[in-house]
PDB file of C-alpha atoms in Angstrom:
ATOM      1  CA  UNK A   1      25.168 -31.827-149.065  1.00  0.00           C
ATOM      2  CA  UNK A   2      22.251 -34.248-148.925  1.00  0.00           C
ATOM      3  CA  UNK A   3      18.609 -33.185-149.309  1.00  0.00           C
ATOM      4  CA  UNK A   4      16.245 -34.714-146.748  1.00  0.00           C
ATOM      5  CA  UNK A   5      13.448 -34.702-149.349  1.00  0.00           C
ATOM      6  CA  UNK A   6      13.566 -34.748-153.168  1.00  0.00           C
ATOM      7  CA  UNK A   7      14.094 -31.241-154.556  1.00  0.00           C
ATOM      8  CA  UNK A   8      10.989 -29.948-156.387  1.00  0.00           C
ATOM      9  CA  UNK A   9      11.379 -29.611-160.129  1.00  0.00           C
ATOM     10  CA  UNK A  10      11.631 -26.076-161.535  1.00  0.00           C
ATOM     11  CA  UNK A  11       8.677 -25.234-163.815  1.00  0.00           C
ATOM     12  CA  UNK A  12       9.869 -24.628-167.381  1.00  0.00           C
ATOM     13  CA  UNK A  13       7.821 -22.929-170.112  1.00  0.00           C
ATOM     14  CA  UNK A  14       8.509 -23.873-173.742  1.00  0.00           C
ATOM     15  CA  UNK A  15       9.872 -21.127-175.984  1.00  0.00           C
ATOM     16  CA  UNK A  16       8.627 -20.696-179.564  1.00  0.00           C
ATOM     17  CA  UNK A  17      10.071 -18.670-182.381  1.00  0.00           C
ATOM     18  CA  UNK A  18      13.789 -19.344-182.041  1.00  0.00           C
ATOM     19  CA  UNK A  19      15.642 -20.787-185.042  1.00  0.00           C
ATOM     20  CA  UNK A  20      17.456 -23.047-182.586  1.00  0.00           C
ATOM     21  CA  UNK A  21      14.190 -24.901-182.010  1.00  0.00           C
ATOM     22  CA  UNK A  22      14.747 -26.611-185.330  1.00  0.00           C
ATOM     23  CA  UNK A  23      17.573 -28.509-183.653  1.00  0.00           C
ATOM     24  CA  UNK A  24      16.543 -28.605-179.996  1.00  0.00           C
ATOM     25  CA  UNK A  25      13.801 -27.456-177.659  1.00  0.00           C
ATOM     26  CA  UNK A  26      14.262 -24.351-175.526  1.00  0.00           C
ATOM     27  CA  UNK A  27      12.628 -23.756-172.165  1.00  0.00           C
ATOM     28  CA  UNK A  28      12.314 -20.819-169.760  1.00  0.00           C
ATOM     29  CA  UNK A  29      12.788 -21.806-166.071  1.00  0.00           C
ATOM     30  CA  UNK A  30      10.445 -19.886-163.769  1.00  0.00           C
ATOM     31  CA  UNK A  31      11.540 -18.362-160.468  1.00  0.00           C
ATOM     32  CA  UNK A  32       8.593 -16.245-159.320  1.00  0.00           C
ATOM     33  CA  UNK A  33       5.180 -15.036-160.565  1.00  0.00           C
ATOM     34  CA  UNK A  34       4.089 -11.439-159.989  1.00  0.00           C
ATOM     35  CA  UNK A  35       0.547 -10.359-160.896  1.00  0.00           C
ATOM     36  CA  UNK A  36      -0.929  -6.906-161.449  1.00  0.00           C
ATOM     37  CA  UNK A  37      -4.465  -6.252-160.288  1.00  0.00           C
ATOM     38  CA  UNK A  38      -6.974  -3.892-161.933  1.00  0.00           C
ATOM     39  CA  UNK A  39      -4.662  -2.786-164.737  1.00  0.00           C
ATOM     40  CA  UNK A  40      -7.436  -2.257-167.315  1.00  0.00           C
ATOM     41  CA  UNK A  41      -9.899   0.552-166.570  1.00  0.00           C
ATOM     42  CA  UNK A  42     -12.897  -1.451-167.786  1.00  0.00           C
ATOM     43  CA  UNK A  43     -12.045  -4.372-165.496  1.00  0.00           C
ATOM     44  CA  UNK A  44     -11.425  -2.066-162.530  1.00  0.00           C
ATOM     45  CA  UNK A  45     -14.851  -0.587-163.174  1.00  0.00           C
ATOM     46  CA  UNK A  46     -16.591  -3.977-163.332  1.00  0.00           C
ATOM     47  CA  UNK A  47     -14.951  -4.926-160.011  1.00  0.00           C
ATOM     48  CA  UNK A  48     -16.278  -1.767-158.367  1.00  0.00           C
ATOM     49  CA  UNK A  49     -12.925   0.005-158.080  1.00  0.00           C
ATOM     50  CA  UNK A  50     -12.276   3.686-158.714  1.00  0.00           C
ATOM     51  CA  UNK A  51     -11.030   4.214-162.264  1.00  0.00           C
ATOM     52  CA  UNK A  52      -8.245   6.770-162.807  1.00  0.00           C
ATOM     53  CA  UNK A  53      -8.884   9.511-165.357  1.00  0.00           C
ATOM     54  CA  UNK A  54      -5.186  10.039-166.160  1.00  0.00           C
ATOM     55  CA  UNK A  55      -1.646   9.178-165.120  1.00  0.00           C
ATOM     56  CA  UNK A  56      -1.661  11.757-162.339  1.00  0.00           C
ATOM     57  CA  UNK A  57      -4.396   9.977-160.361  1.00  0.00           C
ATOM     58  CA  UNK A  58      -3.387   6.353-160.904  1.00  0.00           C
ATOM     59  CA  UNK A  59      -2.100   5.975-157.347  1.00  0.00           C
ATOM     60  CA  UNK A  60      -0.057   2.793-156.927  1.00  0.00           C
ATOM     61  CA  UNK A  61      -0.492  -0.440-158.883  1.00  0.00           C
ATOM     62  CA  UNK A  62      -1.918  -3.448-157.043  1.00  0.00           C
ATOM     63  CA  UNK A  63       0.415  -6.459-156.843  1.00  0.00           C
ATOM     64  CA  UNK A  64       0.028 -10.028-155.635  1.00  0.00           C
ATOM     65  CA  UNK A  65       1.999 -13.211-156.184  1.00  0.00           C
ATOM     66  CA  UNK A  66       1.332 -16.784-157.226  1.00  0.00           C
ATOM     67  CA  UNK A  67       3.678 -19.690-156.508  1.00  0.00           C
ATOM     68  CA  UNK A  68       5.706 -20.909-159.474  1.00  0.00           C
ATOM     69  CA  UNK A  69       4.261 -24.394-159.056  1.00  0.00           C
ATOM     70  CA  UNK A  70       0.771 -22.980-159.766  1.00  0.00           C
ATOM     71  CA  UNK A  71       1.738 -22.920-163.461  1.00  0.00           C
ATOM     72  CA  UNK A  72      -0.245 -25.133-165.837  1.00  0.00           C
ATOM     73  CA  UNK A  73       1.652 -25.957-169.025  1.00  0.00           C
ATOM     74  CA  UNK A  74      -0.752 -28.372-170.716  1.00  0.00           C
ATOM     75  CA  UNK A  75      -3.933 -26.284-170.354  1.00  0.00           C
ATOM     76  CA  UNK A  76      -5.696 -28.876-168.178  1.00  0.00           C
ATOM     77  CA  UNK A  77      -7.036 -27.374-164.926  1.00  0.00           C
ATOM     78  CA  UNK A  78      -8.814 -29.454-162.266  1.00  0.00           C
ATOM     79  CA  UNK A  79     -11.692 -27.460-160.794  1.00  0.00           C
ATOM     80  CA  UNK A  80     -10.227 -26.202-157.490  1.00  0.00           C
ATOM     81  CA  UNK A  81     -11.501 -27.088-154.026  1.00  0.00           C
ATOM     82  CA  UNK A  82     -13.151 -24.633-151.656  1.00  0.00           C
ATOM     83  CA  UNK A  83     -14.991 -22.591-154.279  1.00  0.00           C
ATOM     84  CA  UNK A  84     -18.152 -22.457-156.354  1.00  0.00           C
ATOM     85  CA  UNK A  85     -16.986 -19.448-158.393  1.00  0.00           C
ATOM     86  CA  UNK A  86     -13.867 -20.148-160.443  1.00  0.00           C
ATOM     87  CA  UNK A  87     -13.331 -17.136-162.723  1.00  0.00           C
ATOM     88  CA  UNK A  88     -11.105 -16.568-165.759  1.00  0.00           C
ATOM     89  CA  UNK A  89      -8.855 -13.542-166.282  1.00  0.00           C
ATOM     90  CA  UNK A  90      -6.826 -13.531-169.521  1.00  0.00           C
ATOM     91  CA  UNK A  91      -3.498 -11.693-169.339  1.00  0.00           C
ATOM     92  CA  UNK A  92      -0.325 -10.754-171.172  1.00  0.00           C
ATOM     93  CA  UNK A  93       2.626 -12.495-169.494  1.00  0.00           C
ATOM     94  CA  UNK A  94       6.054 -10.836-169.427  1.00  0.00           C
ATOM     95  CA  UNK A  95       9.114 -13.060-168.882  1.00  0.00           C
ATOM     96  CA  UNK A  96      12.301 -11.519-167.510  1.00  0.00           C
ATOM     97  CA  UNK A  97      15.588 -12.836-168.865  1.00  0.00           C
ATOM     98  CA  UNK A  98      18.009 -10.547-167.005  1.00  0.00           C
ATOM     99  CA  UNK A  99      18.442  -9.593-163.360  1.00  0.00           C
ATOM    100  CA  UNK A 100      17.549  -5.997-162.544  1.00  0.00           C
ATOM    101  CA  UNK A 101      20.427  -3.900-161.214  1.00  0.00           C
ATOM    102  CA  UNK A 102      20.344  -3.052-157.486  1.00  0.00           C
ATOM    103  CA  UNK A 103      17.957  -0.283-156.530  1.00  0.00           C
ATOM    104  CA  UNK A 104      15.046   1.256-158.358  1.00  0.00           C
ATOM    105  CA  UNK A 105      14.795   0.433-162.058  1.00  0.00           C
ATOM    106  CA  UNK A 106      14.224   3.366-164.411  1.00  0.00           C
ATOM    107  CA  UNK A 107      11.263   2.849-166.767  1.00  0.00           C
ATOM    108  CA  UNK A 108      13.403   3.556-169.834  1.00  0.00           C
ATOM    109  CA  UNK A 109      15.772   0.733-168.794  1.00  0.00           C
ATOM    110  CA  UNK A 110      13.048  -1.814-168.059  1.00  0.00           C
ATOM    111  CA  UNK A 111      12.806  -3.137-171.596  1.00  0.00           C
ATOM    112  CA  UNK A 112      16.310  -4.561-171.361  1.00  0.00           C
ATOM    113  CA  UNK A 113      15.112  -7.062-168.734  1.00  0.00           C
ATOM    114  CA  UNK A 114      12.364  -8.571-170.899  1.00  0.00           C
ATOM    115  CA  UNK A 115      13.141 -11.922-172.498  1.00  0.00           C
ATOM    116  CA  UNK A 116       9.763 -12.556-174.081  1.00  0.00           C
ATOM    117  CA  UNK A 117       5.994 -12.580-173.904  1.00  0.00           C
ATOM    118  CA  UNK A 118       3.227 -15.147-173.595  1.00  0.00           C
ATOM    119  CA  UNK A 119      -0.405 -15.584-172.676  1.00  0.00           C
ATOM    120  CA  UNK A 120      -1.728 -16.600-169.279  1.00  0.00           C
ATOM    121  CA  UNK A 121      -4.870 -16.988-167.209  1.00  0.00           C
ATOM    122  CA  UNK A 122      -5.040 -15.599-163.689  1.00  0.00           C
ATOM    123  CA  UNK A 123      -7.625 -18.058-162.384  1.00  0.00           C
ATOM    124  CA  UNK A 124      -9.483 -16.742-159.358  1.00  0.00           C
ATOM    125  CA  UNK A 125     -11.667 -18.265-156.646  1.00  0.00           C
ATOM    126  CA  UNK A 126     -13.900 -15.206-156.769  1.00  0.00           C
ATOM    127  CA  UNK A 127     -16.082 -16.091-153.796  1.00  0.00           C
ATOM    128  CA  UNK A 128     -13.048 -16.523-151.537  1.00  0.00           C
ATOM    129  CA  UNK A 129     -11.497 -13.311-152.838  1.00  0.00           C
ATOM    130  CA  UNK A 130     -14.714 -11.355-152.295  1.00  0.00           C
ATOM    131  CA  UNK A 131     -15.183 -12.695-148.758  1.00  0.00           C
ATOM    132  CA  UNK A 132     -11.616 -11.747-147.821  1.00  0.00           C
ATOM    133  CA  UNK A 133     -11.917  -8.276-149.359  1.00  0.00           C
ATOM    134  CA  UNK A 134     -15.170  -7.662-147.486  1.00  0.00           C
ATOM    135  CA  UNK A 135     -13.368  -8.332-144.197  1.00  0.00           C
ATOM    136  CA  UNK A 136     -10.288  -6.318-145.135  1.00  0.00           C
ATOM    137  CA  UNK A 137      -8.171  -9.489-145.186  1.00  0.00           C
ATOM    138  CA  UNK A 138      -5.511 -10.617-147.679  1.00  0.00           C
ATOM    139  CA  UNK A 139      -7.012 -12.529-150.598  1.00  0.00           C
ATOM    140  CA  UNK A 140      -4.243 -15.059-151.231  1.00  0.00           C
ATOM    141  CA  UNK A 141      -6.679 -17.981-151.050  1.00  0.00           C
ATOM    142  CA  UNK A 142      -8.623 -16.448-153.922  1.00  0.00           C
ATOM    143  CA  UNK A 143      -5.581 -16.083-156.162  1.00  0.00           C
ATOM    144  CA  UNK A 144      -2.662 -18.275-155.083  1.00  0.00           C
ATOM    145  CA  UNK A 145      -3.782 -21.874-155.369  1.00  0.00           C
ATOM    146  CA  UNK A 146      -2.815 -25.030-157.248  1.00  0.00           C
ATOM    147  CA  UNK A 147      -3.289 -24.894-161.044  1.00  0.00           C
ATOM    148  CA  UNK A 148      -4.212 -21.201-160.899  1.00  0.00           C
ATOM    149  CA  UNK A 149      -1.799 -19.999-163.597  1.00  0.00           C
ATOM    150  CA  UNK A 150      -2.176 -21.641-167.019  1.00  0.00           C
ATOM    151  CA  UNK A 151       0.438 -20.214-169.390  1.00  0.00           C
ATOM    152  CA  UNK A 152       1.232 -20.676-173.055  1.00  0.00           C
ATOM    153  CA  UNK A 153       4.565 -20.818-174.878  1.00  0.00           C
ATOM    154  CA  UNK A 154       6.815 -17.767-174.754  1.00  0.00           C
ATOM    155  CA  UNK A 155       8.070 -15.862-177.786  1.00  0.00           C
ATOM    156  CA  UNK A 156      11.270 -13.765-177.539  1.00  0.00           C
ATOM    157  CA  UNK A 157      10.568 -10.036-177.353  1.00  0.00           C
ATOM    158  CA  UNK A 158      12.809  -9.307-180.342  1.00  0.00           C
ATOM    159  CA  UNK A 159      10.558 -11.474-182.500  1.00  0.00           C
ATOM    160  CA  UNK A 160       7.350  -9.818-181.247  1.00  0.00           C
ATOM    161  CA  UNK A 161       8.188  -6.143-181.627  1.00  0.00           C
ATOM    162  CA  UNK A 162       6.050  -3.383-180.156  1.00  0.00           C
ATOM    163  CA  UNK A 163       2.968  -4.357-178.145  1.00  0.00           C
ATOM    164  CA  UNK A 164       0.983  -1.246-179.031  1.00  0.00           C
ATOM    165  CA  UNK A 165      -2.387  -1.834-180.635  1.00  0.00           C
ATOM    166  CA  UNK A 166      -2.478  -5.591-180.060  1.00  0.00           C
ATOM    167  CA  UNK A 167      -5.712  -7.247-178.980  1.00  0.00           C
ATOM    168  CA  UNK A 168      -5.988  -9.805-176.196  1.00  0.00           C
ATOM    169  CA  UNK A 169      -9.064 -12.031-175.983  1.00  0.00           C
ATOM    170  CA  UNK A 170     -10.512 -15.126-174.332  1.00  0.00           C
ATOM    171  CA  UNK A 171     -13.194 -17.462-175.643  1.00  0.00           C
ATOM    172  CA  UNK A 172     -14.979 -20.055-173.494  1.00  0.00           C
ATOM    173  CA  UNK A 173     -16.699 -22.905-175.338  1.00  0.00           C
ATOM    174  CA  UNK A 174     -16.182 -20.929-178.551  1.00  0.00           C
ATOM    175  CA  UNK A 175     -17.884 -17.759-177.265  1.00  0.00           C
ATOM    176  CA  UNK A 176     -15.805 -14.609-176.719  1.00  0.00           C
ATOM    177  CA  UNK A 177     -15.911 -13.536-173.078  1.00  0.00           C
ATOM    178  CA  UNK A 178     -13.049 -11.022-172.863  1.00  0.00           C
ATOM    179  CA  UNK A 179     -11.521  -8.722-175.451  1.00  0.00           C
ATOM    180  CA  UNK A 180      -9.346  -5.639-175.028  1.00  0.00           C
ATOM    181  CA  UNK A 181      -6.463  -3.659-176.458  1.00  0.00           C
ATOM    182  CA  UNK A 182      -3.074  -3.517-174.771  1.00  0.00           C
ATOM    183  CA  UNK A 183      -3.269   0.218-175.412  1.00  0.00           C
ATOM    184  CA  UNK A 184      -5.801   0.317-172.565  1.00  0.00           C
ATOM    185  CA  UNK A 185      -3.346  -0.852-169.891  1.00  0.00           C
ATOM    186  CA  UNK A 186      -3.323   1.672-167.046  1.00  0.00           C
ATOM    187  CA  UNK A 187       0.309   0.779-166.264  1.00  0.00           C
ATOM    188  CA  UNK A 188       2.575  -0.234-169.169  1.00  0.00           C
ATOM    189  CA  UNK A 189       5.168  -2.996-168.990  1.00  0.00           C
ATOM    190  CA  UNK A 190       8.109  -0.605-168.299  1.00  0.00           C
ATOM    191  CA  UNK A 191       6.074   1.244-165.664  1.00  0.00           C
ATOM    192  CA  UNK A 192       5.101  -1.995-163.913  1.00  0.00           C
ATOM    193  CA  UNK A 193       8.709  -3.231-163.847  1.00  0.00           C
ATOM    194  CA  UNK A 194       9.749   0.144-162.435  1.00  0.00           C
ATOM    195  CA  UNK A 195       7.106  -0.091-159.684  1.00  0.00           C
ATOM    196  CA  UNK A 196       7.942  -3.726-158.884  1.00  0.00           C
ATOM    197  CA  UNK A 197      11.627  -2.825-158.533  1.00  0.00           C
ATOM    198  CA  UNK A 198      10.717  -0.528-155.639  1.00  0.00           C
ATOM    199  CA  UNK A 199       9.453  -3.566-153.718  1.00  0.00           C
ATOM    200  CA  UNK A 200      11.309  -6.644-154.994  1.00  0.00           C
ATOM    201  CA  UNK A 201      14.642  -7.673-156.469  1.00  0.00           C
ATOM    202  CA  UNK A 202      13.610  -8.659-159.999  1.00  0.00           C
ATOM    203  CA  UNK A 203      15.509 -11.646-161.376  1.00  0.00           C
ATOM    204  CA  UNK A 204      15.832 -13.651-164.554  1.00  0.00           C
ATOM    205  CA  UNK A 205      13.107 -16.292-164.486  1.00  0.00           C
ATOM    206  CA  UNK A 206      10.427 -13.993-163.102  1.00  0.00           C
ATOM    207  CA  UNK A 207       7.019 -13.734-164.792  1.00  0.00           C
ATOM    208  CA  UNK A 208       4.667 -10.760-164.626  1.00  0.00           C
ATOM    209  CA  UNK A 209       0.960 -11.238-165.358  1.00  0.00           C
ATOM    210  CA  UNK A 210      -0.091  -7.783-166.560  1.00  0.00           C
ATOM    211  CA  UNK A 211      -3.784  -7.632-165.688  1.00  0.00           C
ATOM    212  CA  UNK A 212      -7.037  -8.440-167.475  1.00  0.00           C
ATOM    213  CA  UNK A 213      -9.675  -6.581-169.515  1.00  0.00           C
ATOM    214  CA  UNK A 214     -13.361  -6.585-168.633  1.00  0.00           C
ATOM    215  CA  UNK A 215     -15.559  -9.640-169.065  1.00  0.00           C
ATOM    216  CA  UNK A 216     -14.239 -11.909-166.322  1.00  0.00           C
ATOM    217  CA  UNK A 217     -16.666 -14.681-165.541  1.00  0.00           C
ATOM    218  CA  UNK A 218     -17.235 -18.241-164.347  1.00  0.00           C
ATOM    219  CA  UNK A 219     -15.713 -21.472-165.552  1.00  0.00           C
ATOM    220  CA  UNK A 220     -17.253 -24.890-164.973  1.00  0.00           C
ATOM    221  CA  UNK A 221     -15.882 -28.406-165.240  1.00  0.00           C
ATOM    222  CA  UNK A 222     -16.059 -29.411-168.890  1.00  0.00           C
ATOM    223  CA  UNK A 223     -15.559 -25.881-170.248  1.00  0.00           C
ATOM    224  CA  UNK A 224     -12.906 -25.331-172.905  1.00  0.00           C
ATOM    225  CA  UNK A 225     -11.043 -22.055-173.253  1.00  0.00           C
ATOM    226  CA  UNK A 226      -8.766 -20.371-175.780  1.00  0.00           C
ATOM    227  CA  UNK A 227      -6.776 -17.205-175.157  1.00  0.00           C
ATOM    228  CA  UNK A 228      -5.327 -15.220-178.046  1.00  0.00           C
ATOM    229  CA  UNK A 229      -3.104 -12.191-178.537  1.00  0.00           C
ATOM    230  CA  UNK A 230      -1.867 -10.912-181.896  1.00  0.00           C
ATOM    231  CA  UNK A 231       1.530 -12.440-182.707  1.00  0.00           C
ATOM    232  CA  UNK A 232       1.593 -15.020-179.886  1.00  0.00           C
ATOM    233  CA  UNK A 233       0.732 -18.728-179.844  1.00  0.00           C
ATOM    234  CA  UNK A 234      -2.770 -19.325-178.514  1.00  0.00           C
ATOM    235  CA  UNK A 235      -3.304 -20.772-175.038  1.00  0.00           C
ATOM    236  CA  UNK A 236      -5.994 -23.455-175.121  1.00  0.00           C
ATOM    237  CA  UNK A 237      -7.214 -25.845-172.460  1.00  0.00           C
ATOM    238  CA  UNK A 238     -10.059 -27.342-170.505  1.00  0.00           C
ATOM    239  CA  UNK A 239     -11.467 -27.280-166.979  1.00  0.00           C
ATOM    240  CA  UNK A 240     -11.501 -30.806-165.552  1.00  0.00           C
ATOM    241  CA  UNK A 241     -13.640 -32.279-162.758  1.00  0.00           C
ATOM    242  CA  UNK A 242     -12.255 -31.713-159.255  1.00  0.00           C
ATOM    243  CA  UNK A 243      -9.246 -33.835-158.391  1.00  0.00           C
ATOM    244  CA  UNK A 244      -9.989 -36.719-156.016  1.00  0.00           C
ATOM    245  CA  UNK A 245      -7.828 -38.839-153.761  1.00  0.00           C
TER     246      UNK A 245
END
């Protein structure tokens, strides 16, 4: 078998926390990126969406995808073309280390799929997203573009423990823009994996961006950012001038 073009490299996220790292580096190869929309009530509210008052009226979670090659591993993001409104959305990232069994995954079995956790940014071309939403069109161009998914190192789930009560935050140029508790997720990690399994065959190597708290806002070339979540390595980077050539 001979490829007619060079095979693209598989994105690989560094793993922190393992004792084995003392001897060698470990990496997590990425297959697919799922994202959850409007999974914090305060963010849903700021985006003009109806906010559920309890589990009974949550409806269905909103999903979209980003290509694996949208990952940014060094924090450096060229300002994207076609937009004047690049927005930040800080998110918990869930990495799956085991294939889901065929069929619908029970929520109480979902935890067994999780390899580890990290921090990510769901970068958004907000003007393109808003224009598409206004016309009732898909908003892929607002979400699924080059360099739209900065992600930090992963830490194995066994070394993190329970996520309850942890705070996720994002600072831009040293000023806090977003801050929220993971307790405020509308859909928890097991519930999201359960819902995704109704639509997709979940596999080892998949990432799930879990949604963002309120405070999303613009980024400009030259801005620096730092995302934090209790118990995880920070994700820091900078927005670069638009790529040329």
